[in-house]
């Protein structure tokens, strides 16, 4: 089995490196590196967005969460999917019309201020690293289960590979790795779901009746409250999931890989259908794991349940399906972390290095070099942080990144587009308060502190009792942006807002008043 699994891993790695090799030949300019020269079609970008979104959290984390906690695990599927309505109706087109390479470009279209760009770049790098930790934790657990390689070495392997994709292939390689991986993941998930459904005689009623007795939770498996005992925690989680996607840097930069706003909207529609089908199938993955793998075996492989989907594949299809699903999950992680590294590297090289350090005078060659070195730095930092988060559920870790994104980025994106009075002081205040409050609340929450040893990272009583900070930090981000604007003596530029309004809604960049 190890030989088969290792062979499939090598095939996946070889395929992705081949894509990177061909992409590297087409990655000579900053536009090609950051946005694949805006050459992707609607369906290509839709699959790539879906690939970015169907991460280790979705495939490994949600399946495990549903298998262990029942209904509460499905909150993640619902939240992740509904979030795309916010992206589709509010963010996608204005972002594409106003931006060029990064989220900071979009905000700088209205506030041409170095401080605004610098703080936006800081947010992008922070959120990308937070999200990447989850992917690396999933990769480490997966390779440890499959090949018996120590967690530390497994994380290092993934870290090195993701850096290679970005440094040499840029956005072109990252996009095509995402597309290939999304197709493979949908195929693998569909096969497992079909087998699970067949085991229950293609009857939804029979499936629900049987899983009632399949876990130690018994009848309560299908009821809410198994994981989130506090209703505020449930609301906080769902707020973070639904609003967070519209602030995730690696999702936002995908809208710059298409030629115009209508294509950006089309790509979101494609992505929503693909992701919707996938999240419906997470029910079969979770219920199947609960019924055919068993609670004890899932927890023995990984206490957070991250290995439920591969173990289900083994129980249903033997060694080959186990190896195939694990290899696809590995490709999933590689592709997503490459996108995250790229978003963080773009923020550093384009926003910080070019616009702040070099006053917008950096040459193409200097920007490319800065982006590549930034990719290496981001990868190293993420690897070091991932070594401390081994025991956390990856879907849960990602939900924390969503909370940071919803608190620090979303208020600024919305107010930049829709509030006439909004100014530079409000933008900076909102971004910093959203970022700092969400990170501080996570640091003093039950994720980091627990009274018993081995449950969390540190031993002690948590000061902030909720597992997800969204319900507090998201309103704080909005309030800080509004107060920063109202208390500032800086006048808003009405003419600039009118110009932004036209650009955001029409895509016209050059016009006279």
GROMACS .gro file of C-alpha atoms in nm:
model
  513
    1UNK     CA    1   0.000   0.000   0.000
    2UNK     CA    2   0.280   0.243   0.086
    3UNK     CA    3   0.437   0.178  -0.254
    4UNK     CA    4   0.108   0.248  -0.435
    5UNK     CA    5   0.042   0.560  -0.232
    6UNK     CA    6   0.396   0.685  -0.283
    7UNK     CA    7   0.368   0.624  -0.660
    8UNK     CA    8   0.046   0.827  -0.682
    9UNK     CA    9   0.204   1.105  -0.476
   10UNK     CA   10   0.495   1.112  -0.721
   11UNK     CA   11   0.255   1.126  -1.020
   12UNK     CA   12   0.072   1.424  -0.865
   13UNK     CA   13   0.398   1.604  -0.784
   14UNK     CA   14   0.540   1.531  -1.131
   15UNK     CA   15   0.222   1.662  -1.298
   16UNK     CA   16   0.225   1.984  -1.094
   17UNK     CA   17   0.598   2.038  -1.155
   18UNK     CA   18   0.541   1.986  -1.530
   19UNK     CA   19   0.271   2.255  -1.522
   20UNK     CA   20   0.514   2.482  -1.333
   21UNK     CA   21   0.787   2.419  -1.592
   22UNK     CA   22   0.565   2.524  -1.884
   23UNK     CA   23   0.423   2.817  -1.684
   24UNK     CA   24   0.773   2.943  -1.602
   25UNK     CA   25   0.836   2.994  -1.973
   26UNK     CA   26   0.536   3.230  -1.982
   27UNK     CA   27   0.620   3.416  -1.659
   28UNK     CA   28   0.857   3.697  -1.752
   29UNK     CA   29   0.669   4.013  -1.645
   30UNK     CA   30   0.506   4.125  -1.320
   31UNK     CA   31   0.161   4.106  -1.485
   32UNK     CA   32   0.225   3.742  -1.579
   33UNK     CA   33   0.363   3.664  -1.231
   34UNK     CA   34   0.084   3.831  -1.031
   35UNK     CA   35  -0.225   3.775  -1.250
   36UNK     CA   36  -0.133   3.530  -1.534
   37UNK     CA   37  -0.158   3.840  -1.759
   38UNK     CA   38  -0.539   3.845  -1.697
   39UNK     CA   39  -0.570   3.575  -1.963
   40UNK     CA   40  -0.794   3.319  -1.791
   41UNK     CA   41  -1.148   3.262  -1.922
   42UNK     CA   42  -1.458   3.260  -1.697
   43UNK     CA   43  -1.479   2.881  -1.668
   44UNK     CA   44  -1.102   2.843  -1.612
   45UNK     CA   45  -1.104   3.101  -1.334
   46UNK     CA   46  -1.423   2.946  -1.191
   47UNK     CA   47  -1.251   2.609  -1.155
   48UNK     CA   48  -0.938   2.781  -1.017
   49UNK     CA   49  -1.145   2.972  -0.757
   50UNK     CA   50  -1.319   2.647  -0.663
   51UNK     CA   51  -0.976   2.485  -0.636
   52UNK     CA   52  -0.858   2.764  -0.408
   53UNK     CA   53  -1.167   2.727  -0.194
   54UNK     CA   54  -1.190   2.346  -0.173
   55UNK     CA   55  -0.889   2.333   0.052
   56UNK     CA   56  -0.771   2.095   0.322
   57UNK     CA   57  -1.033   2.259   0.545
   58UNK     CA   58  -1.314   2.158   0.311
   59UNK     CA   59  -1.204   1.809   0.217
   60UNK     CA   60  -1.028   1.689   0.532
   61UNK     CA   61  -1.159   1.922   0.802
   62UNK     CA   62  -1.534   1.929   0.728
   63UNK     CA   63  -1.555   1.554   0.667
   64UNK     CA   64  -1.388   1.496   1.004
   65UNK     CA   65  -1.599   1.758   1.180
   66UNK     CA   66  -1.926   1.608   1.053
   67UNK     CA   67  -1.808   1.254   1.138
   68UNK     CA   68  -1.722   1.350   1.497
   69UNK     CA   69  -1.977   1.620   1.583
   70UNK     CA   70  -2.265   1.563   1.339
   71UNK     CA   71  -2.484   1.864   1.258
   72UNK     CA   72  -2.237   2.122   1.394
   73UNK     CA   73  -1.979   2.013   1.139
   74UNK     CA   74  -2.218   2.098   0.857
   75UNK     CA   75  -2.220   2.465   0.966
   76UNK     CA   76  -1.888   2.493   0.785
   77UNK     CA   77  -2.033   2.365   0.457
   78UNK     CA   78  -2.328   2.604   0.478
   79UNK     CA   79  -2.118   2.905   0.577
   80UNK     CA   80  -1.849   2.850   0.312
   81UNK     CA   81  -2.111   2.821   0.036
   82UNK     CA   82  -2.338   3.111   0.136
   83UNK     CA   83  -2.027   3.332   0.152
   84UNK     CA   84  -2.009   3.327  -0.227
   85UNK     CA   85  -2.331   3.529  -0.251
   86UNK     CA   86  -2.152   3.817  -0.075
   87UNK     CA   87  -1.861   3.784  -0.319
   88UNK     CA   88  -2.087   3.758  -0.625
   89UNK     CA   89  -2.325   4.045  -0.553
   90UNK     CA   90  -2.103   4.293  -0.370
   91UNK     CA   91  -1.730   4.243  -0.420
   92UNK     CA   92  -1.630   4.068  -0.746
   93UNK     CA   93  -1.704   4.333  -1.011
   94UNK     CA   94  -1.601   4.650  -0.821
   95UNK     CA   95  -1.277   4.481  -0.713
   96UNK     CA   96  -1.192   4.381  -1.071
   97UNK     CA   97  -1.279   4.726  -1.204
   98UNK     CA   98  -1.077   4.918  -0.945
   99UNK     CA   99  -0.777   4.693  -0.882
  100UNK     CA  100  -0.478   4.576  -1.081
  101UNK     CA  101  -0.275   4.314  -0.893
  102UNK     CA  102  -0.373   4.317  -0.522
  103UNK     CA  103  -0.652   4.418  -0.283
  104UNK     CA  104  -0.444   4.721  -0.180
  105UNK     CA  105  -0.460   4.845  -0.543
  106UNK     CA  106  -0.837   4.862  -0.514
  107UNK     CA  107  -0.828   5.068  -0.192
  108UNK     CA  108  -0.542   5.285  -0.330
  109UNK     CA  109  -0.764   5.367  -0.631
  110UNK     CA  110  -0.955   5.590  -0.389
  111UNK     CA  111  -0.694   5.667  -0.121
  112UNK     CA  112  -0.355   5.713  -0.281
  113UNK     CA  113  -0.174   5.701   0.049
  114UNK     CA  114   0.132   5.491   0.137
  115UNK     CA  115   0.005   5.418   0.489
  116UNK     CA  116  -0.323   5.274   0.351
  117UNK     CA  117  -0.133   5.054   0.105
  118UNK     CA  118   0.113   4.942   0.373
  119UNK     CA  119  -0.158   4.839   0.622
  120UNK     CA  120  -0.355   4.660   0.346
  121UNK     CA  121  -0.039   4.466   0.255
  122UNK     CA  122   0.016   4.377   0.624
  123UNK     CA  123  -0.342   4.243   0.643
  124UNK     CA  124  -0.293   4.034   0.330
  125UNK     CA  125   0.028   3.877   0.459
  126UNK     CA  126  -0.121   3.808   0.807
  127UNK     CA  127  -0.439   3.643   0.673
  128UNK     CA  128  -0.246   3.438   0.414
  129UNK     CA  129  -0.010   3.302   0.680
  130UNK     CA  130  -0.301   3.219   0.916
  131UNK     CA  131  -0.480   3.030   0.637
  132UNK     CA  132  -0.160   2.856   0.531
  133UNK     CA  133  -0.102   2.711   0.877
  134UNK     CA  134  -0.428   2.514   0.839
  135UNK     CA  135  -0.321   2.372   0.503
  136UNK     CA  136   0.022   2.268   0.632
  137UNK     CA  137  -0.133   2.100   0.939
  138UNK     CA  138  -0.356   1.899   0.702
  139UNK     CA  139  -0.059   1.807   0.482
  140UNK     CA  140   0.152   1.698   0.776
  141UNK     CA  141  -0.121   1.472   0.916
  142UNK     CA  142  -0.197   1.325   0.574
  143UNK     CA  143   0.159   1.232   0.481
  144UNK     CA  144   0.225   1.099   0.832
  145UNK     CA  145  -0.081   0.870   0.803
  146UNK     CA  146  -0.005   0.756   0.451
  147UNK     CA  147   0.373   0.724   0.432
  148UNK     CA  148   0.473   0.713   0.797
  149UNK     CA  149   0.691   1.023   0.755
  150UNK     CA  150   0.729   1.237   1.068
  151UNK     CA  151   0.495   1.540   1.085
  152UNK     CA  152   0.785   1.789   1.082
  153UNK     CA  153   0.939   1.644   0.764
  154UNK     CA  154   0.598   1.621   0.598
  155UNK     CA  155   0.535   1.994   0.657
  156UNK     CA  156   0.883   2.074   0.522
  157UNK     CA  157   0.819   1.874   0.201
  158UNK     CA  158   0.496   2.063   0.130
  159UNK     CA  159   0.660   2.394   0.218
  160UNK     CA  160   0.942   2.339  -0.031
  161UNK     CA  161   0.709   2.228  -0.312
  162UNK     CA  162   0.469   2.522  -0.272
  163UNK     CA  163   0.761   2.765  -0.282
  164UNK     CA  164   0.887   2.608  -0.607
  165UNK     CA  165   0.545   2.655  -0.775
  166UNK     CA  166   0.526   3.022  -0.688
  167UNK     CA  167   0.890   3.121  -0.739
  168UNK     CA  168   0.910   2.968  -1.085
  169UNK     CA  169   0.555   2.956  -1.219
  170UNK     CA  170   0.374   3.252  -1.060
  171UNK     CA  171  -0.002   3.285  -1.108
  172UNK     CA  172  -0.013   3.084  -1.434
  173UNK     CA  173   0.127   2.772  -1.265
  174UNK     CA  174  -0.081   2.827  -0.951
  175UNK     CA  175  -0.404   2.862  -1.155
  176UNK     CA  176  -0.353   2.550  -1.365
  177UNK     CA  177  -0.246   2.343  -1.064
  178UNK     CA  178  -0.572   2.460  -0.901
  179UNK     CA  179  -0.782   2.363  -1.205
  180UNK     CA  180  -0.629   2.013  -1.234
  181UNK     CA  181  -0.661   1.956  -0.862
  182UNK     CA  182  -1.024   2.079  -0.850
  183UNK     CA  183  -1.124   1.833  -1.124
  184UNK     CA  184  -0.946   1.545  -0.947
  185UNK     CA  185  -1.096   1.639  -0.609
  186UNK     CA  186  -1.451   1.658  -0.748
  187UNK     CA  187  -1.403   1.320  -0.918
  188UNK     CA  188  -1.267   1.155  -0.601
  189UNK     CA  189  -1.540   1.307  -0.379
  190UNK     CA  190  -1.813   1.204  -0.624
  191UNK     CA  191  -1.688   0.841  -0.635
  192UNK     CA  192  -1.679   0.815  -0.253
  193UNK     CA  193  -2.021   0.983  -0.216
  194UNK     CA  194  -2.174   0.747  -0.471
  195UNK     CA  195  -2.036   0.440  -0.291
  196UNK     CA  196  -2.159   0.571   0.047
  197UNK     CA  197  -2.505   0.643  -0.095
  198UNK     CA  198  -2.515   0.295  -0.252
  199UNK     CA  199  -2.436   0.143   0.091
  200UNK     CA  200  -2.753   0.308   0.220
  201UNK     CA  201  -2.952   0.174  -0.081
  202UNK     CA  202  -2.969   0.526  -0.230
  203UNK     CA  203  -3.208   0.628   0.048
  204UNK     CA  204  -3.153   0.957   0.233
  205UNK     CA  205  -3.399   0.847   0.505
  206UNK     CA  206  -3.212   0.520   0.563
  207UNK     CA  207  -2.880   0.706   0.580
  208UNK     CA  208  -3.008   0.949   0.843
  209UNK     CA  209  -3.166   0.668   1.047
  210UNK     CA  210  -2.850   0.457   1.048
  211UNK     CA  211  -2.606   0.732   1.146
  212UNK     CA  212  -2.818   0.796   1.456
  213UNK     CA  213  -2.669   0.482   1.609
  214UNK     CA  214  -2.327   0.493   1.439
  215UNK     CA  215  -2.146   0.723   1.684
  216UNK     CA  216  -2.114   0.762   2.063
  217UNK     CA  217  -2.338   1.072   2.032
  218UNK     CA  218  -2.636   0.851   1.944
  219UNK     CA  219  -2.958   1.033   1.849
  220UNK     CA  220  -2.803   1.374   1.925
  221UNK     CA  221  -2.562   1.325   1.631
  222UNK     CA  222  -2.818   1.490   1.402
  223UNK     CA  223  -2.892   1.777   1.644
  224UNK     CA  224  -2.700   2.105   1.683
  225UNK     CA  225  -2.498   2.171   1.999
  226UNK     CA  226  -2.248   1.883   1.999
  227UNK     CA  227  -1.948   2.108   1.932
  228UNK     CA  228  -2.083   2.460   1.974
  229UNK     CA  229  -2.256   2.451   2.310
  230UNK     CA  230  -2.273   2.830   2.331
  231UNK     CA  231  -2.519   2.985   2.079
  232UNK     CA  232  -2.295   3.292   2.054
  233UNK     CA  233  -2.014   3.066   1.929
  234UNK     CA  234  -2.241   2.937   1.652
  235UNK     CA  235  -2.337   3.289   1.544
  236UNK     CA  236  -1.974   3.402   1.563
  237UNK     CA  237  -1.854   3.114   1.347
  238UNK     CA  238  -2.121   3.167   1.082
  239UNK     CA  239  -2.059   3.543   1.068
  240UNK     CA  240  -1.689   3.475   1.008
  241UNK     CA  241  -1.756   3.212   0.739
  242UNK     CA  242  -2.019   3.412   0.548
  243UNK     CA  243  -1.837   3.747   0.555
  244UNK     CA  244  -1.478   3.620   0.553
  245UNK     CA  245  -1.456   3.495   0.193
  246UNK     CA  246  -1.504   3.849   0.058
  247UNK     CA  247  -1.190   3.952   0.248
  248UNK     CA  248  -0.962   3.656   0.171
  249UNK     CA  249  -0.660   3.784  -0.027
  250UNK     CA  250  -0.595   3.463  -0.224
  251UNK     CA  251  -0.960   3.457  -0.340
  252UNK     CA  252  -0.967   3.831  -0.420
  253UNK     CA  253  -0.655   3.825  -0.640
  254UNK     CA  254  -0.823   3.560  -0.857
  255UNK     CA  255  -1.051   3.833  -0.999
  256UNK     CA  256  -0.746   4.003  -1.152
  257UNK     CA  257  -0.666   3.692  -1.360
  258UNK     CA  258  -0.956   3.763  -1.601
  259UNK     CA  259  -0.984   4.042  -1.858
  260UNK     CA  260  -1.286   4.231  -1.720
  261UNK     CA  261  -1.563   4.252  -1.458
  262UNK     CA  262  -1.831   4.052  -1.650
  263UNK     CA  263  -1.581   3.764  -1.680
  264UNK     CA  264  -1.507   3.796  -1.306
  265UNK     CA  265  -1.880   3.762  -1.234
  266UNK     CA  266  -1.906   3.461  -1.467
  267UNK     CA  267  -1.614   3.293  -1.290
  268UNK     CA  268  -1.789   3.338  -0.951
  269UNK     CA  269  -2.108   3.179  -1.091
  270UNK     CA  270  -1.907   2.878  -1.218
  271UNK     CA  271  -1.724   2.854  -0.886
  272UNK     CA  272  -2.050   2.870  -0.685
  273UNK     CA  273  -2.202   2.575  -0.875
  274UNK     CA  274  -1.886   2.365  -0.841
  275UNK     CA  275  -1.843   2.448  -0.472
  276UNK     CA  276  -2.215   2.396  -0.403
  277UNK     CA  277  -2.205   2.043  -0.545
  278UNK     CA  278  -1.890   1.971  -0.347
  279UNK     CA  279  -2.037   2.086  -0.014
  280UNK     CA  280  -2.350   1.876  -0.065
  281UNK     CA  281  -2.117   1.577  -0.097
  282UNK     CA  282  -1.943   1.658   0.234
  283UNK     CA  283  -2.257   1.515   0.403
  284UNK     CA  284  -2.183   1.176   0.245
  285UNK     CA  285  -1.815   1.200   0.341
  286UNK     CA  286  -1.895   1.283   0.704
  287UNK     CA  287  -2.183   1.037   0.748
  288UNK     CA  288  -1.990   0.767   0.560
  289UNK     CA  289  -1.688   0.808   0.787
  290UNK     CA  290  -1.908   0.795   1.097
  291UNK     CA  291  -2.084   0.476   0.978
  292UNK     CA  292  -1.805   0.280   0.805
  293UNK     CA  293  -1.482   0.396   0.972
  294UNK     CA  294  -1.604   0.457   1.325
  295UNK     CA  295  -1.541   0.726   1.587
  296UNK     CA  296  -1.250   0.547   1.760
  297UNK     CA  297  -1.051   0.482   1.442
  298UNK     CA  298  -1.095   0.841   1.318
  299UNK     CA  299  -0.977   0.986   1.651
  300UNK     CA  300  -0.687   0.736   1.674
  301UNK     CA  301  -0.557   0.851   1.332
  302UNK     CA  302  -0.595   1.220   1.420
  303UNK     CA  303  -0.767   1.360   1.734
  304UNK     CA  304  -0.918   1.648   1.533
  305UNK     CA  305  -1.069   1.412   1.274
  306UNK     CA  306  -0.863   1.545   0.981
  307UNK     CA  307  -0.804   1.197   0.835
  308UNK     CA  308  -1.173   1.089   0.818
  309UNK     CA  309  -1.202   1.122   0.436
  310UNK     CA  310  -0.889   0.915   0.348
  311UNK     CA  311  -0.988   0.649   0.604
  312UNK     CA  312  -1.337   0.634   0.451
  313UNK     CA  313  -1.182   0.586   0.106
  314UNK     CA  314  -0.977   0.296   0.246
  315UNK     CA  315  -1.284   0.137   0.412
  316UNK     CA  316  -1.489   0.159   0.090
  317UNK     CA  317  -1.239   0.109  -0.191
  318UNK     CA  318  -0.932  -0.051  -0.039
  319UNK     CA  319  -0.572   0.049  -0.095
  320UNK     CA  320  -0.611   0.208  -0.438
  321UNK     CA  321  -0.897   0.445  -0.347
  322UNK     CA  322  -0.718   0.531  -0.020
  323UNK     CA  323  -0.399   0.613  -0.207
  324UNK     CA  324  -0.583   0.808  -0.481
  325UNK     CA  325  -0.788   1.018  -0.234
  326UNK     CA  326  -0.481   1.087  -0.021
  327UNK     CA  327  -0.279   1.192  -0.326
  328UNK     CA  328  -0.563   1.423  -0.439
  329UNK     CA  329  -0.587   1.570  -0.087
  330UNK     CA  330  -0.211   1.628  -0.105
  331UNK     CA  331  -0.253   1.805  -0.442
  332UNK     CA  332  -0.535   2.009  -0.285
  333UNK     CA  333  -0.305   2.134  -0.013
  334UNK     CA  334  -0.016   2.205  -0.252
  335UNK     CA  335  -0.237   2.411  -0.482
  336UNK     CA  336  -0.401   2.614  -0.205
  337UNK     CA  337  -0.077   2.696  -0.026
  338UNK     CA  338   0.077   2.806  -0.357
  339UNK     CA  339  -0.212   3.053  -0.400
  340UNK     CA  340  -0.164   3.178  -0.044
  341UNK     CA  341   0.210   3.224  -0.086
  342UNK     CA  342   0.146   3.414  -0.410
  343UNK     CA  343  -0.107   3.653  -0.251
  344UNK     CA  344   0.132   3.730   0.037
  345UNK     CA  345   0.434   3.767  -0.194
  346UNK     CA  346   0.237   3.999  -0.428
  347UNK     CA  347   0.138   4.217  -0.133
  348UNK     CA  348   0.499   4.244  -0.019
  349UNK     CA  349   0.664   4.300  -0.359
  350UNK     CA  350   0.397   4.511  -0.531
  351UNK     CA  351   0.250   4.711  -0.242
  352UNK     CA  352   0.528   4.733   0.015
  353UNK     CA  353   0.852   4.711  -0.185
  354UNK     CA  354   0.750   4.884  -0.510
  355UNK     CA  355   0.505   5.148  -0.388
  356UNK     CA  356   0.642   5.229  -0.040
  357UNK     CA  357   1.014   5.148  -0.039
  358UNK     CA  358   1.089   5.233  -0.404
  359UNK     CA  359   0.821   5.504  -0.446
  360UNK     CA  360   0.670   5.316  -0.743
  361UNK     CA  361   1.003   5.325  -0.931
  362UNK     CA  362   1.105   4.957  -0.903
  363UNK     CA  363   1.179   4.789  -1.235
  364UNK     CA  364   1.000   4.471  -1.349
  365UNK     CA  365   1.313   4.270  -1.271
  366UNK     CA  366   1.344   4.414  -0.918
  367UNK     CA  367   0.974   4.347  -0.843
  368UNK     CA  368   1.000   3.988  -0.965
  369UNK     CA  369   1.308   3.932  -0.747
  370UNK     CA  370   1.135   4.086  -0.443
  371UNK     CA  371   0.825   3.869  -0.500
  372UNK     CA  372   1.033   3.553  -0.523
  373UNK     CA  373   1.229   3.629  -0.206
  374UNK     CA  374   0.904   3.720  -0.029
  375UNK     CA  375   0.761   3.380  -0.132
  376UNK     CA  376   1.053   3.207   0.039
  377UNK     CA  377   1.014   3.420   0.355
  378UNK     CA  378   0.637   3.362   0.383
  379UNK     CA  379   0.683   2.987   0.333
  380UNK     CA  380   0.947   2.963   0.608
  381UNK     CA  381   0.733   3.159   0.859
  382UNK     CA  382   0.423   2.948   0.783
  383UNK     CA  383   0.614   2.622   0.824
  384UNK     CA  384   0.748   2.730   1.165
  385UNK     CA  385   0.398   2.827   1.287
  386UNK     CA  386   0.240   2.506   1.151
  387UNK     CA  387   0.471   2.296   1.369
  388UNK     CA  388   0.284   2.427   1.678
  389UNK     CA  389  -0.071   2.363   1.551
  390UNK     CA  390  -0.052   1.989   1.480
  391UNK     CA  391  -0.351   1.889   1.698
  392UNK     CA  392  -0.604   2.144   1.566
  393UNK     CA  393  -0.886   2.066   1.319
  394UNK     CA  394  -0.800   2.228   0.986
  395UNK     CA  395  -1.158   2.348   0.916
  396UNK     CA  396  -1.152   2.516   1.254
  397UNK     CA  397  -0.813   2.680   1.191
  398UNK     CA  398  -0.941   2.816   0.859
  399UNK     CA  399  -1.251   2.960   1.029
  400UNK     CA  400  -1.014   3.174   1.238
  401UNK     CA  401  -0.850   3.306   0.919
  402UNK     CA  402  -1.200   3.389   0.788
  403UNK     CA  403  -1.269   3.588   1.106
  404UNK     CA  404  -0.950   3.791   1.058
  405UNK     CA  405  -1.037   3.854   0.689
  406UNK     CA  406  -1.396   3.959   0.770
  407UNK     CA  407  -1.275   4.193   1.048
  408UNK     CA  408  -0.976   4.355   0.880
  409UNK     CA  409  -1.054   4.362   0.505
  410UNK     CA  410  -1.428   4.345   0.438
  411UNK     CA  411  -1.527   4.671   0.619
  412UNK     CA  412  -1.268   4.866   0.418
  413UNK     CA  413  -1.365   4.709   0.084
  414UNK     CA  414  -1.736   4.786   0.136
  415UNK     CA  415  -1.688   5.140   0.269
  416UNK     CA  416  -1.438   5.224  -0.007
  417UNK     CA  417  -1.702   5.138  -0.268
  418UNK     CA  418  -2.021   5.260  -0.099
  419UNK     CA  419  -1.954   5.539   0.157
  420UNK     CA  420  -1.895   5.888   0.021
  421UNK     CA  421  -1.759   6.033   0.345
  422UNK     CA  422  -1.506   5.753   0.405
  423UNK     CA  423  -1.145   5.878   0.422
  424UNK     CA  424  -0.783   5.770   0.469
  425UNK     CA  425  -0.794   5.784   0.851
  426UNK     CA  426  -1.103   5.563   0.857
  427UNK     CA  427  -0.943   5.308   0.623
  428UNK     CA  428  -0.625   5.279   0.831
  429UNK     CA  429  -0.812   5.269   1.165
  430UNK     CA  430  -1.060   5.007   1.042
  431UNK     CA  431  -0.792   4.777   0.901
  432UNK     CA  432  -0.566   4.795   1.207
  433UNK     CA  433  -0.844   4.757   1.466
  434UNK     CA  434  -1.000   4.467   1.270
  435UNK     CA  435  -0.665   4.287   1.237
  436UNK     CA  436  -0.536   4.347   1.591
  437UNK     CA  437  -0.867   4.276   1.770
  438UNK     CA  438  -0.922   3.945   1.586
  439UNK     CA  439  -0.563   3.827   1.647
  440UNK     CA  440  -0.567   3.929   2.015
  441UNK     CA  441  -0.904   3.760   2.075
  442UNK     CA  442  -0.774   3.438   1.915
  443UNK     CA  443  -0.460   3.459   2.134
  444UNK     CA  444  -0.667   3.476   2.458
  445UNK     CA  445  -0.934   3.225   2.348
  446UNK     CA  446  -0.986   2.851   2.417
  447UNK     CA  447  -0.793   2.776   2.094
  448UNK     CA  448  -0.470   2.874   2.269
  449UNK     CA  449  -0.554   2.828   2.639
  450UNK     CA  450  -0.713   2.530   2.813
  451UNK     CA  451  -0.714   2.426   3.182
  452UNK     CA  452  -0.606   2.067   3.099
  453UNK     CA  453  -0.267   1.988   2.937
  454UNK     CA  454  -0.271   1.858   2.577
  455UNK     CA  455  -0.604   2.019   2.480
  456UNK     CA  456  -0.469   2.350   2.348
  457UNK     CA  457  -0.128   2.507   2.288
  458UNK     CA  458  -0.093   2.655   2.641
  459UNK     CA  459  -0.224   2.552   2.983
  460UNK     CA  460  -0.443   2.811   3.156
  461UNK     CA  461  -0.788   2.968   3.171
  462UNK     CA  462  -0.891   3.150   2.851
  463UNK     CA  463  -0.988   3.517   2.903
  464UNK     CA  464  -1.211   3.530   2.592
  465UNK     CA  465  -1.456   3.238   2.610
  466UNK     CA  466  -1.567   3.210   2.245
  467UNK     CA  467  -1.379   2.984   2.003
  468UNK     CA  468  -1.426   3.224   1.709
  469UNK     CA  469  -1.377   3.602   1.754
  470UNK     CA  470  -1.603   3.706   1.460
  471UNK     CA  471  -1.903   3.829   1.658
  472UNK     CA  472  -1.682   4.085   1.838
  473UNK     CA  473  -1.401   4.163   1.592
  474UNK     CA  474  -1.614   4.210   1.275
  475UNK     CA  475  -1.833   4.486   1.428
  476UNK     CA  476  -1.516   4.640   1.578
  477UNK     CA  477  -1.363   4.662   1.228
  478UNK     CA  478  -1.671   4.845   1.093
  479UNK     CA  479  -1.707   5.072   1.401
  480UNK     CA  480  -1.336   5.167   1.393
  481UNK     CA  481  -1.356   5.254   1.021
  482UNK     CA  482  -1.664   5.474   1.078
  483UNK     CA  483  -1.527   5.645   1.394
  484UNK     CA  484  -1.185   5.694   1.234
  485UNK     CA  485  -1.357   5.876   0.949
  486UNK     CA  486  -1.594   6.087   1.163
  487UNK     CA  487  -1.327   6.192   1.416
  488UNK     CA  488  -1.069   6.275   1.151
  489UNK     CA  489  -1.013   6.634   1.041
  490UNK     CA  490  -0.919   6.512   0.694
  491UNK     CA  491  -1.180   6.605   0.433
  492UNK     CA  492  -1.315   6.345   0.194
  493UNK     CA  493  -1.268   6.398  -0.179
  494UNK     CA  494  -1.620   6.405  -0.328
  495UNK     CA  495  -1.489   6.421  -0.682
  496UNK     CA  496  -1.271   6.114  -0.622
  497UNK     CA  497  -1.566   5.918  -0.481
  498UNK     CA  498  -1.780   6.001  -0.785
  499UNK     CA  499  -1.498   5.878  -1.008
  500UNK     CA  500  -1.465   5.557  -0.802
  501UNK     CA  501  -1.840   5.497  -0.821
  502UNK     CA  502  -1.834   5.513  -1.200
  503UNK     CA  503  -1.520   5.297  -1.227
  504UNK     CA  504  -1.650   5.034  -0.981
  505UNK     CA  505  -1.980   4.993  -1.163
  506UNK     CA  506  -1.879   5.034  -1.527
  507UNK     CA  507  -1.510   4.950  -1.553
  508UNK     CA  508  -1.444   5.281  -1.736
  509UNK     CA  509  -1.101   5.399  -1.626
  510UNK     CA  510  -1.051   5.712  -1.837
  511UNK     CA  511  -1.334   5.962  -1.852
  512UNK     CA  512  -1.385   6.334  -1.819
  513UNK     CA  513  -1.627   6.502  -1.580
   0.00000   0.00000   0.00000
